Coordinates of C-alpha atoms and ligand atoms in Angstrom, one line a residue:
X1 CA 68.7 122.8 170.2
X2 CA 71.7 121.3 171.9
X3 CA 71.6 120.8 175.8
X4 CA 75.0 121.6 176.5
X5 CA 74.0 122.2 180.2
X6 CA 73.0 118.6 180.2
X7 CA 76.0 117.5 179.3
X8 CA 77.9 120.0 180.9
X9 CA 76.4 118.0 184.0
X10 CA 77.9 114.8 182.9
X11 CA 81.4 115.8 183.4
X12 CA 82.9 115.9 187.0
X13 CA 85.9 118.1 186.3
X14 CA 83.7 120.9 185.4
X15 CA 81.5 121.3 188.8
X16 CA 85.0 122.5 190.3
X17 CA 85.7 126.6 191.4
X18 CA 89.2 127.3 190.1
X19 CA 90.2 130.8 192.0
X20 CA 87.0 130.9 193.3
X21 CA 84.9 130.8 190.3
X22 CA 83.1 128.9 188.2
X23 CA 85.4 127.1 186.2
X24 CA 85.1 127.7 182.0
X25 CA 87.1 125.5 180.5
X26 CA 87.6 127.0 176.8
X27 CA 91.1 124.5 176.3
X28 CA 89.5 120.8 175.2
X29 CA 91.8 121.5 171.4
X30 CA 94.6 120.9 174.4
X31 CA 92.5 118.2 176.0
X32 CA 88.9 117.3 176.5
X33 CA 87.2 116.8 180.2
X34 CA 86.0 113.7 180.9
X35 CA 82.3 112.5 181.4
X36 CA 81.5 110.5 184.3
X37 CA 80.6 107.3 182.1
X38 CA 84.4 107.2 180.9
X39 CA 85.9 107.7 184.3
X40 CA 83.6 105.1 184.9
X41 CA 85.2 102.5 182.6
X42 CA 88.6 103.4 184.0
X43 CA 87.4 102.7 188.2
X44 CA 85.7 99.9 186.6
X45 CA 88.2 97.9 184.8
X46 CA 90.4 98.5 187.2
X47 CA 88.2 97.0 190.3
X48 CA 87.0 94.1 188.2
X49 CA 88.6 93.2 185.0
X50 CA 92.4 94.0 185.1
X51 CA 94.8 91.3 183.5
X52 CA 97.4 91.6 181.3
X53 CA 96.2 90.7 177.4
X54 CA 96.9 88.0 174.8
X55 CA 98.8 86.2 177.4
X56 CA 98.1 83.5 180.4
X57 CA 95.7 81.3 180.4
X58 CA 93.2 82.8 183.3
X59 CA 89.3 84.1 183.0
X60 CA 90.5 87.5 184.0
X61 CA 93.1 87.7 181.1
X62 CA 90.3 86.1 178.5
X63 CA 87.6 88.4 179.6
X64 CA 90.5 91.8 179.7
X65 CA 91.6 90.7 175.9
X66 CA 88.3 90.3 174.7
X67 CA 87.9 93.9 176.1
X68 CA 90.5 95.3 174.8
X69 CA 89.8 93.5 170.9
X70 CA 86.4 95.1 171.4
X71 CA 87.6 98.3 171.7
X72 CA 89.8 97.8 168.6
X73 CA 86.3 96.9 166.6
X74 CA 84.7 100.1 168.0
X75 CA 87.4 102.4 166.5
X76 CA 87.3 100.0 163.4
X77 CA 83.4 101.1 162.6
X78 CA 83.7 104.3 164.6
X79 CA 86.6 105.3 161.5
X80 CA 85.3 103.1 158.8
X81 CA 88.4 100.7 158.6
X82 CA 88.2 98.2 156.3
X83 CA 89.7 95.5 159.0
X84 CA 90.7 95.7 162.6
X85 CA 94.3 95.0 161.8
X86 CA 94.1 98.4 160.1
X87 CA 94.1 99.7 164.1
X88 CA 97.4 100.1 166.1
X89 CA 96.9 101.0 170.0
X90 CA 99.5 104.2 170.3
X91 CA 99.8 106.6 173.0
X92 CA 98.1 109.4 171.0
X93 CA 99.0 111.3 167.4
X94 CA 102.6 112.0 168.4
X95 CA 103.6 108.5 168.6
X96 CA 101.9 107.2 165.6
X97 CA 103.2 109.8 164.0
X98 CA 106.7 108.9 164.5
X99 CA 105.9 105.2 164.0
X100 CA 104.8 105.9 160.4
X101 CA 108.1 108.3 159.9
X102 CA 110.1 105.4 161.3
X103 CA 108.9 102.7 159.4
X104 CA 107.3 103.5 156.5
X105 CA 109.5 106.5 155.7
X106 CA 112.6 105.4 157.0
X107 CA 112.2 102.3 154.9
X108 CA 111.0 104.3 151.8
X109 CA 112.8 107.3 151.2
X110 CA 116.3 108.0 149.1
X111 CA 118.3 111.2 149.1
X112 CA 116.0 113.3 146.9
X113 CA 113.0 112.5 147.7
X114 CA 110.7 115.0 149.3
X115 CA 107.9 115.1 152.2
X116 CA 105.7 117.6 151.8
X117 CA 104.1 119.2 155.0
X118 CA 101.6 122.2 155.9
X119 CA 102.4 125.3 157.2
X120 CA 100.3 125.6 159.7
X121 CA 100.5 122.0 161.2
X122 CA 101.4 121.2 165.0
X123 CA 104.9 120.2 165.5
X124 CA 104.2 116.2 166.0
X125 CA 103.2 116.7 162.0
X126 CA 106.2 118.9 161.5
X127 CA 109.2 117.4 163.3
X128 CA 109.2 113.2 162.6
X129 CA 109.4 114.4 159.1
X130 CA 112.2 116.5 159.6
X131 CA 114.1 113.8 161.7
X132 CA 113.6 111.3 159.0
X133 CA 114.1 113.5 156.1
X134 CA 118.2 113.7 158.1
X135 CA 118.1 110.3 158.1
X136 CA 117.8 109.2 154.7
X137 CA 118.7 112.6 153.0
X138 CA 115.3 113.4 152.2
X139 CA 113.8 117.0 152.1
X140 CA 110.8 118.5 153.6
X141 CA 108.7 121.0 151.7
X142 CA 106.9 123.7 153.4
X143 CA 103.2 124.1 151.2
X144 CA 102.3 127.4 152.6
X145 CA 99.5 128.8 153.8
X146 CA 97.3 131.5 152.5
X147 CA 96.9 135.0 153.8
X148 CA 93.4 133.9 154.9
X149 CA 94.9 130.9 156.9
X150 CA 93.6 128.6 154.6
X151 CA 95.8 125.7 152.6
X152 CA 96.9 126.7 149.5
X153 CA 96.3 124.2 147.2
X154 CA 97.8 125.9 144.5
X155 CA 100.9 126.2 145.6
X156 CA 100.2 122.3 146.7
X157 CA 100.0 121.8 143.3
X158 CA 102.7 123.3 141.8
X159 CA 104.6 121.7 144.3
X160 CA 103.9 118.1 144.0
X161 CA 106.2 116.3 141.9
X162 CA 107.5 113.1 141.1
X163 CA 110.0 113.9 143.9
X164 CA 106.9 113.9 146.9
X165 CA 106.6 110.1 148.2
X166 CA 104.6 111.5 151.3
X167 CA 102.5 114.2 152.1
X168 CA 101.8 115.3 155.6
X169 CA 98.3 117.5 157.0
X170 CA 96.6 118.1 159.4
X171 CA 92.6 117.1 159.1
X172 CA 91.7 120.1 160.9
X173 CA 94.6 122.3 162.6
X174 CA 94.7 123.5 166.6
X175 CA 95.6 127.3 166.4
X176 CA 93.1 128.6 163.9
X177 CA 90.8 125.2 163.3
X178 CA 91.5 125.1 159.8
X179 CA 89.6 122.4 157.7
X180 CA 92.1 121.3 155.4
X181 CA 91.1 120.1 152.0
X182 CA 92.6 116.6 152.8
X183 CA 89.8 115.0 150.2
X184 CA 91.7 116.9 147.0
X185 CA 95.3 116.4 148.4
X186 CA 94.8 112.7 148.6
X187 CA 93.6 112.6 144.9
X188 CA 96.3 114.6 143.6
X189 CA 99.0 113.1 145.5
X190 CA 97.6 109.6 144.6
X191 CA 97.9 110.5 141.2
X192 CA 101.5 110.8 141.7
X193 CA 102.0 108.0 144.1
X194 CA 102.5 109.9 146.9
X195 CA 100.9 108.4 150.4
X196 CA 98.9 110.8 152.6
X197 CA 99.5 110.9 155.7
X198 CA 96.1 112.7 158.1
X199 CA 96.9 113.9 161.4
X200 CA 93.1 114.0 163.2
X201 CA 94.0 114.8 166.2
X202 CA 91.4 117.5 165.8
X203 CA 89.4 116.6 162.8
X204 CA 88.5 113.5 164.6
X205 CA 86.3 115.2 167.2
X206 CA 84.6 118.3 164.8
X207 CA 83.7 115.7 162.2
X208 CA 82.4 112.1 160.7
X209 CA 85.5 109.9 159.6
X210 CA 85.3 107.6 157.2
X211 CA 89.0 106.9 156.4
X212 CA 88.2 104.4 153.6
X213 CA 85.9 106.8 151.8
X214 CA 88.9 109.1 152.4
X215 CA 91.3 107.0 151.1
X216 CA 93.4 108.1 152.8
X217 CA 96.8 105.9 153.7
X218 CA 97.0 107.0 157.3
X219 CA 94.9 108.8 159.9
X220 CA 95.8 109.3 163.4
X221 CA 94.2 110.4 166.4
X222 CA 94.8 110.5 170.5
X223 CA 92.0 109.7 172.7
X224 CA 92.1 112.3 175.3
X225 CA 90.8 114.6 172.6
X226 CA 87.9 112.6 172.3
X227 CA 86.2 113.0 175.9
X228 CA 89.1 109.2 176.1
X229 CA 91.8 109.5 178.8
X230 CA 95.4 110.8 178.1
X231 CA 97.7 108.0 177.3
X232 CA 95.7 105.9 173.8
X233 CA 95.5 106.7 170.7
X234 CA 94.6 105.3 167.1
X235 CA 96.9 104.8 164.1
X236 CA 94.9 104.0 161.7
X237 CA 97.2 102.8 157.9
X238 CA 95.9 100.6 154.7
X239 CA 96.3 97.1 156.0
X240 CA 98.8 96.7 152.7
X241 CA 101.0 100.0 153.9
X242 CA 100.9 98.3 157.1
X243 CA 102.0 94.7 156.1
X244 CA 104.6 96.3 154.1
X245 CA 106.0 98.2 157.2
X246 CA 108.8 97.1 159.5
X247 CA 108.1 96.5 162.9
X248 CA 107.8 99.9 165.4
X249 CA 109.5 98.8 168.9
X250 CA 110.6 95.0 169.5
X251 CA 109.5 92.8 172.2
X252 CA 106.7 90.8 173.4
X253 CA 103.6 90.3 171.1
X254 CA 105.1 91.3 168.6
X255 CA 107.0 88.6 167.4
X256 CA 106.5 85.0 166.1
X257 CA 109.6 83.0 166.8
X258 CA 112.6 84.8 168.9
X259 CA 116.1 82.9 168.6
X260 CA 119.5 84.2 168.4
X261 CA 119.8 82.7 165.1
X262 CA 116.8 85.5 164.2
X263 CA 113.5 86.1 164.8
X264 CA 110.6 86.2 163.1
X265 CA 107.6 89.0 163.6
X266 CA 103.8 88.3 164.2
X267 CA 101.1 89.4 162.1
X268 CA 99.4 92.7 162.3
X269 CA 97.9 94.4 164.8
X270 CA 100.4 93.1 166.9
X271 CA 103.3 93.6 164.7
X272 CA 102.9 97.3 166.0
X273 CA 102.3 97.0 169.9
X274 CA 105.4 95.6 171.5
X275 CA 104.7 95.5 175.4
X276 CA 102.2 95.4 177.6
X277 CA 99.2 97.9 175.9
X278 CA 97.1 100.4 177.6
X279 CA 94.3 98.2 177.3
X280 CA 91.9 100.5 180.5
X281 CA 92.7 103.6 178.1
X282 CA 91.2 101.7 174.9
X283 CA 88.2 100.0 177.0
X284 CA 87.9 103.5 178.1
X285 CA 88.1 105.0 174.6
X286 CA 85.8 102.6 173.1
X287 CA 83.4 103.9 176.4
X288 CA 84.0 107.5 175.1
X289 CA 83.3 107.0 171.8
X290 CA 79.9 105.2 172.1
X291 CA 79.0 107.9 174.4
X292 CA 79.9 110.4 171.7
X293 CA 78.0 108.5 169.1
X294 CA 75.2 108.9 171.1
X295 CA 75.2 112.7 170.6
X296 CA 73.2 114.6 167.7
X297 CA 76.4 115.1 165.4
X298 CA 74.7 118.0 163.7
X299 CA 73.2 119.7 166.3
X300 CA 76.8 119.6 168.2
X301 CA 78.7 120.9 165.5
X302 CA 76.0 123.9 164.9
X303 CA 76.2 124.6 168.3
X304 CA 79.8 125.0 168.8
X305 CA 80.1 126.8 165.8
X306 CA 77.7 129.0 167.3
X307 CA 79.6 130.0 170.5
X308 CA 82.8 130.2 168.2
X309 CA 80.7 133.0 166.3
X310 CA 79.5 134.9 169.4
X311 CA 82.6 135.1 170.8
X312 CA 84.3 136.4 167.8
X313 CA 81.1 138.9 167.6
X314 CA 82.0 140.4 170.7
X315 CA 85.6 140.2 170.7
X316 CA 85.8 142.1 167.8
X317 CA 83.9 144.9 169.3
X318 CA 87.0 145.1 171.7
X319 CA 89.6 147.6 171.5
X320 CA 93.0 146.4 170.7
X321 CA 91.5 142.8 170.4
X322 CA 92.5 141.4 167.0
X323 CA 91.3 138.0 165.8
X324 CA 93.8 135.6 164.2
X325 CA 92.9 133.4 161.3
X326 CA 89.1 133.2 162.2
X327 CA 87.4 130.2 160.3
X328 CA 83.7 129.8 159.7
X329 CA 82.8 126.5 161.6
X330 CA 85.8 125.8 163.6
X331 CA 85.7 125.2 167.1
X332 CA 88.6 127.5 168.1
X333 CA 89.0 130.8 167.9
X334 CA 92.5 132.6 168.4
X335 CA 93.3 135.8 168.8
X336 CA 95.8 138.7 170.4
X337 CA 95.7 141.6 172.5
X338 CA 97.7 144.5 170.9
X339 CA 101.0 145.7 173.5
X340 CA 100.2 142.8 176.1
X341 CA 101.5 139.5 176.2
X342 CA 99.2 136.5 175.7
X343 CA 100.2 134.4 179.0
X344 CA 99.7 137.7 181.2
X345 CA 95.8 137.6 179.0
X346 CA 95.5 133.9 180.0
X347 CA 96.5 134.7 183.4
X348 CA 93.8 137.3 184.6
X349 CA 91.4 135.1 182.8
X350 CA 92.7 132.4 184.6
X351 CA 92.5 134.2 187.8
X352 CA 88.3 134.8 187.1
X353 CA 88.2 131.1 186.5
X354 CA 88.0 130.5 182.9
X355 CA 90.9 128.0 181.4
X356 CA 92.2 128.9 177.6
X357 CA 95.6 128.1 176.2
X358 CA 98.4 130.9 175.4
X359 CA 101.6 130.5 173.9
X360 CA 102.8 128.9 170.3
X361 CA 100.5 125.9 170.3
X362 CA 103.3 123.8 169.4
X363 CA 103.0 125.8 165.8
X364 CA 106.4 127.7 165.7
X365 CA 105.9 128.4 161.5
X366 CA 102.4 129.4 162.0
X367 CA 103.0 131.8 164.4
X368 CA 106.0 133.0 162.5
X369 CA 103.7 133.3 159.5
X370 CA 101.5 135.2 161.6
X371 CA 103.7 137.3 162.9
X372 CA 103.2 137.0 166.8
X373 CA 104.7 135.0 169.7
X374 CA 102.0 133.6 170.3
X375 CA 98.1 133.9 170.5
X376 CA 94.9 133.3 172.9
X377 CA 93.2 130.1 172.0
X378 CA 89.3 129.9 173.2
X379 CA 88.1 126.0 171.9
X380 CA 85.2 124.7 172.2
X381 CA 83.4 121.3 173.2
X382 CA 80.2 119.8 173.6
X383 CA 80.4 121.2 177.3
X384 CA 80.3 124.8 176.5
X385 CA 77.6 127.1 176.7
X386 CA 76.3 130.7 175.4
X387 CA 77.4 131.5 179.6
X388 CA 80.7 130.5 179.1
X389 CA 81.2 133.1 175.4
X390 CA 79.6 135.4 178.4
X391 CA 82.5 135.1 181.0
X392 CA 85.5 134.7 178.2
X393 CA 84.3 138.3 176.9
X394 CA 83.7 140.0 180.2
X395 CA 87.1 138.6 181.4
X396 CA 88.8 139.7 178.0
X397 CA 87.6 143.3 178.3
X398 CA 88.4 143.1 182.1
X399 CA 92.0 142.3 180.6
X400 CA 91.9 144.8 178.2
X401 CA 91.0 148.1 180.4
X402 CA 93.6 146.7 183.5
X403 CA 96.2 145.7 180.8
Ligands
7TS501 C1 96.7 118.9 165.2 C2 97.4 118.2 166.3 N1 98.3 117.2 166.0 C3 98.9 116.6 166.9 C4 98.8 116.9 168.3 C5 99.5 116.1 169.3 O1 98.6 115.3 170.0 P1 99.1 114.5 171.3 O2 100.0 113.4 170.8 O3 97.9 113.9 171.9 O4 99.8 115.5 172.2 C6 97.9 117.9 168.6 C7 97.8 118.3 170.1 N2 97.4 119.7 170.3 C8 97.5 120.3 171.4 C9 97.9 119.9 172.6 O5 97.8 121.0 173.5 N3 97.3 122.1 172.8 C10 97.1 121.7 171.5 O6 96.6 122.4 170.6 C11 97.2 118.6 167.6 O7 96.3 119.6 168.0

């Protein structure tokens, strides 16, 4: 039995009234509240420990770096990275994905050559690939979906040819929570020496990782997704990929010699993290995930997949409430009410204090694949409770008879 209430407890943000009532927040695919331990971290580095890194020649700055570099060996086991230098501090999944379409694709790919991307992925897994495919007259490749949201790796692999140098998916996606069979996409395109690129930014917080059991070539996740602070995030790639790679943004850190005459570049990590880091957002990370770790995995995951299932129980049993894309064991659950916009839904539940996302999702295709505007997302975190599937479904039918 998982104590949500007892964690529930744990997390500031959500003792709050929002419109006079109890606040449900049903949004952490968007981001995840933070528990006290984290903010925590944040107050306390902050107060005590804050100094820039890998620079000066102070106690404050020693003690900060060796912070920061412990943080880096956290997400190194936490992933199941071969080396620390296989973990580049980014502001979150957006940003590492572009760094790996403006390195390693920009330096790799020829008019031609194609980039093959899910239908159903978020738009920071959709768009660096389109900007780089204009830059080097490459072509992106839609691999649809399935009528059942799922991927279809059929049409994956009919469409995987010596042409595909990169393949782009999410771990699990945002709108319907979609596991995606990353395991046989990384064997197949391997096969044909395609690199796979993972966006986690979900999967990292619904499931183990263990990217070198993966094998995959890249995996990517933000922090504030992971109970972390907005602002960090993780790109993880094969230290080889990574050595191979030219540098990201220049400036300090990153280099080894600077002269007009040229410069040379420093070794990884810091090949990757020009500037001055977020080095409170990865001591606070590193916080978040040992406090995660300390939860029962299992009995998480069968718990929010249990409130998932409730509330798609009783939404069904709704009038004009139609479920999009349901998946057994996400942690999201989407859906529409027939003749009423989905932000006018959001807003009565929002006015009865219960916080879910409405709009696109930053999933334009998947929404044009569904055929909507937009949906309801409910999604779930260790937070939630069987009360809080209690007040989304009286709110919803609320909305439904007023709307
Ligand atoms: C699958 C996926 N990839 C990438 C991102 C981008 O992450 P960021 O760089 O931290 O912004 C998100 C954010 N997803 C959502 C953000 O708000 N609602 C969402 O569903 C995501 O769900």
């Amino acid at each position: 039995m998982f104590d949500a209430k007892h964690i529930a407890a744990q997390f500031p943000a959500l003792q709050q009234q929002v419109n006079g009532q109890r606040l449900v927040y049903l949004d952490s695919a968007a981001t995840t509240q933070k528990p006290q331990c984290v903010i925590d971290a944040l107050s306390h580095y902050y107060q005590q420990q804050n100094a820039n890194v890998h620079r000066g020649s102070h106690s404050l700055t020693a003690h900060a770096t060796s912070e920061f570099e412990r943080a880096r060996e956290t997400v190194t086991e936490f992933i199941g990275a071969q080396s620390s230098k296989e973990i580049i501090w980014t502001r979150g999944a957006t940003e590492a994905l572009n760094l790996i379409a403006q390195t390693y694709a920009r330096n790799l790919l020829r008019p031609g050559d194609e980039i093959l991307v899910g239908e159903m992925e978020h738009h920071a897994n959709v768009v660096p690939w389109q900007i780089v495919a204009e830059q080097t007259g490459a072509k992106v490749v839609k691999i649809p979906m399935t009528q059942e949201c799922q991927f279809d790796l059929a049409s994956f692999n009919r469409l995987l040819t010596d042409k595909c140098k990169i393949v782009a998916l999410a771990h699990i996606t945002n709108v319907t929570g979609t596991r995606q069979p990353v395991e046989e996409v990384i064997a197949s395109a391997h096969k044909l020496g395609a690199v796979v690129v993972v966006d986690g930014a979900q999967g990292i917080v619904h499931e183990p990782v263990d990217v070198t059991q993966l094998n995959a070539d890249f995996y990517v996740f933000s922090g504030h997704k992971l109970y972390a602070p907005a602002g960090v995030g993780v790109l993880y790639g094969k230290q080889a990929l990574l050595e191979a790679m030219p540098p990201w943004h220049g400036g300090g850190k990153m280099v080894e010699k600077v002269s007009f005459a040229g410069t040379t570049f420093g070794e990884l990590p810091g090949k990757f993290e020009a500037g001055t880091p977020n080095v409170a957002g990865a001591i606070a990370l590193m916080k978040a995930i040992q406090w995660y770790q300390g939860l029962d995995q299992h009995a998480l995951a069968t718990h929010i997949h249990q409130l998932v299932e409730k509330t798609k129980t009783a939404l069904e049993q709704l009038d004009d409430v139609r479920i999009l894309g349901y998946q057994p064991n996400a942690s999201v659950i989407s859906f529409v009410i027939d003749g009423v916009h989905h932000q006018d839904v959001a807003t009565l539940l929002d006015q009865q204090g219960i916080a879910v996302r409405a709009g696109n999702h930053c999933a334009h295709p998947l929404m044009d694949a569904l055929g909507v505007t937009g949906t309801i997302r409910a999604s779930f975190a260790a937070y939630n409770t069987i009360e809080d599937v209690e007040s989304l479904v009286a709110a919803v039918e609320k909305a439904v008879d007023m709307l």
